[in-house]
Short mmCIF file of C-alpha atoms in Angstrom, two decimals:
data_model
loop_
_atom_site.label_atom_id
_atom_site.label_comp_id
_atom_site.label_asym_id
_atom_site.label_seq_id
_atom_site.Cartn_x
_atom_site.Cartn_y
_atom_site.Cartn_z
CA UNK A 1 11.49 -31.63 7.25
CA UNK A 2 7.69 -31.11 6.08
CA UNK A 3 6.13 -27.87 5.54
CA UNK A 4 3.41 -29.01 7.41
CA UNK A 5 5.29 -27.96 10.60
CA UNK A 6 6.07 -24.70 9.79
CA UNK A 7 3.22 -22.58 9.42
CA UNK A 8 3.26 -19.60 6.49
CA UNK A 9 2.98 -16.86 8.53
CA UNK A 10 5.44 -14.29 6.25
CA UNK A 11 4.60 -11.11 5.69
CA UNK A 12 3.01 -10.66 1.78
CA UNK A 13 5.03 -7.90 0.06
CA UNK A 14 4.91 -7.50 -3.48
CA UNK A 15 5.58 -4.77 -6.41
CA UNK A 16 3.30 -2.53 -8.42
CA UNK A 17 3.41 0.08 -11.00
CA UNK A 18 2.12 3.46 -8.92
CA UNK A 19 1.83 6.58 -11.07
CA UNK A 20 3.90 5.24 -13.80
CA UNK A 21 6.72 4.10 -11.03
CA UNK A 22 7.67 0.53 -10.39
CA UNK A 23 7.38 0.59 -6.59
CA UNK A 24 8.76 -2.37 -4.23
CA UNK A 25 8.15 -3.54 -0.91
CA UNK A 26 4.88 -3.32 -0.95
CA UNK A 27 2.99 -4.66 2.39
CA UNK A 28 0.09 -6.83 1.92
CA UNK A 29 -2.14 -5.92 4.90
CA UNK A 30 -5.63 -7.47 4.91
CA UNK A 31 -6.40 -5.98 8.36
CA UNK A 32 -6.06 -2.14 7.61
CA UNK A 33 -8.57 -0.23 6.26
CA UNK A 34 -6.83 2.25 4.97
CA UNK A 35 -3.93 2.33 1.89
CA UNK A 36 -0.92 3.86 2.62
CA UNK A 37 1.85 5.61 1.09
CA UNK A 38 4.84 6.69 3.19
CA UNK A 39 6.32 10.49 2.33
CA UNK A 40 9.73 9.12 1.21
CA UNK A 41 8.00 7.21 -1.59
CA UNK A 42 6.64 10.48 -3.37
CA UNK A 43 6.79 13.75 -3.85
CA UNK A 44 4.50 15.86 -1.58
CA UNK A 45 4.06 18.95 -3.77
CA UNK A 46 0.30 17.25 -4.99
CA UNK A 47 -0.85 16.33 -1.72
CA UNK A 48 -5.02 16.75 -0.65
CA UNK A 49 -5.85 17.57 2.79
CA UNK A 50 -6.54 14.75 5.41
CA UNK A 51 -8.61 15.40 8.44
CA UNK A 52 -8.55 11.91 10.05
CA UNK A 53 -6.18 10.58 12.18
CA UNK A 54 -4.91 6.75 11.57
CA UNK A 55 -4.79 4.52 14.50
CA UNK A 56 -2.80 1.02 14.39
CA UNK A 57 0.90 1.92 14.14
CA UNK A 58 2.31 0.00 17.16
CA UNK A 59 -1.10 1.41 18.73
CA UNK A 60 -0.65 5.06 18.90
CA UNK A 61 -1.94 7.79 16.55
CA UNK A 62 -0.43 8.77 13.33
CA UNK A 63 -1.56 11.76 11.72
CA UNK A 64 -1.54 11.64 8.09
CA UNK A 65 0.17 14.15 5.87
CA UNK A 66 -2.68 14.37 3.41
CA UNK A 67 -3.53 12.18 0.58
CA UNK A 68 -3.09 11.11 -2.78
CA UNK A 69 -5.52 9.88 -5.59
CA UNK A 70 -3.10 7.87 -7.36
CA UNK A 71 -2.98 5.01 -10.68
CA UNK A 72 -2.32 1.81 -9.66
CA UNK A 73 -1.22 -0.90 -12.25
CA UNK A 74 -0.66 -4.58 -11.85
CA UNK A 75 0.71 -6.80 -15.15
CA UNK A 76 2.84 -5.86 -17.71
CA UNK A 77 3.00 -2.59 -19.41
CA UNK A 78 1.08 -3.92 -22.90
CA UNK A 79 -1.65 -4.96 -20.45
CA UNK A 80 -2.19 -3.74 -17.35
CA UNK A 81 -4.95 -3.55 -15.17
CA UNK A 82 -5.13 0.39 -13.62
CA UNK A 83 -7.47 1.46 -10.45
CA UNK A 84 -7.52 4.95 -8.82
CA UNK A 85 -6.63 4.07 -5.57
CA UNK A 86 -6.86 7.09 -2.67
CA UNK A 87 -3.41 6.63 -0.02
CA UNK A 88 -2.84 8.32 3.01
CA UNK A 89 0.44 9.83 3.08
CA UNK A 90 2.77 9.14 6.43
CA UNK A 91 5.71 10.30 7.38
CA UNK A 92 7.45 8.09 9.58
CA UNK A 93 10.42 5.58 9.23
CA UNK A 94 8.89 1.91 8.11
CA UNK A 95 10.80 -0.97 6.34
CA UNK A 96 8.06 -0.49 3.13
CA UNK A 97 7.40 2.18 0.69
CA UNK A 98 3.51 1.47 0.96
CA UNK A 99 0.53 -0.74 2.51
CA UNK A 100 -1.53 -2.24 0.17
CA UNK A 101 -5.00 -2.31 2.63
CA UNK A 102 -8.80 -3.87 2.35
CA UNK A 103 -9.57 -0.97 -0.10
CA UNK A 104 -7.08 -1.67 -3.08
CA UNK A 105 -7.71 -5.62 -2.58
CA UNK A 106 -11.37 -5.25 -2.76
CA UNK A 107 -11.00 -2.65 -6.08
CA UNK A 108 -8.88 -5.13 -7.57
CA UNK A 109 -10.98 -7.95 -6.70
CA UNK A 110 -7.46 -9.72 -5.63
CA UNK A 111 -7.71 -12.42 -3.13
CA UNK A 112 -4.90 -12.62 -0.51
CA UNK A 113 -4.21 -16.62 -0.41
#
């Protein structure tokens, strides 16, 4: 069997320190434009108003929650690498905690390969 003929089309989810948490399943999403954080992830006590709807999920309108200006820290903890990173906050069922989009890649300066 060669891996030519199978094409790598999985989904990219990772792990990152958020706000001093080690958060999992992580989507990898190079085609949203937003960063997302989904209500069961955090608490909601600290949210910021959001006045724009987000459009993608399966196509239909998803009003965000509100927002969250939150730390975001890849490497170990004797040296990380920390961006502010602003999330709209969902609440809806999805199989990950949060979607890494377009703006955390491009603060980071990560390359999705």
């Amino acid at each position: 069997m060669q891996l030519l003929s199978y094409p790598h089309t999985d989904a990219l989810v990772i792990e990152a320190n958020i706000q001093g948490w080690t958060i999992g399943k992580i989507l990898v999403d190079t085609g949203s434009s937003t960063d997302i954080i989904f209500s069961s992830t955090f608490d909601r006590n600290l949210l910021q108003p959001a006045d724009i709807p987000l459009i993608g999920f399966e196509g239909k309108r998803v009003n965000a929650l509100g927002k969250f200006l939150l730390p975001v820290s890849f490497r170990d903890t004797s040296n990380p690498r920390t961006e502010y990173i602003t999330f709209d906050v969902v609440e809806m069922n999805y199989p990950y905690l949060a979607v890494f989009g377009r703006g955390l890649i491009n603060k980071f300066e990560a390359i999705v390969h």
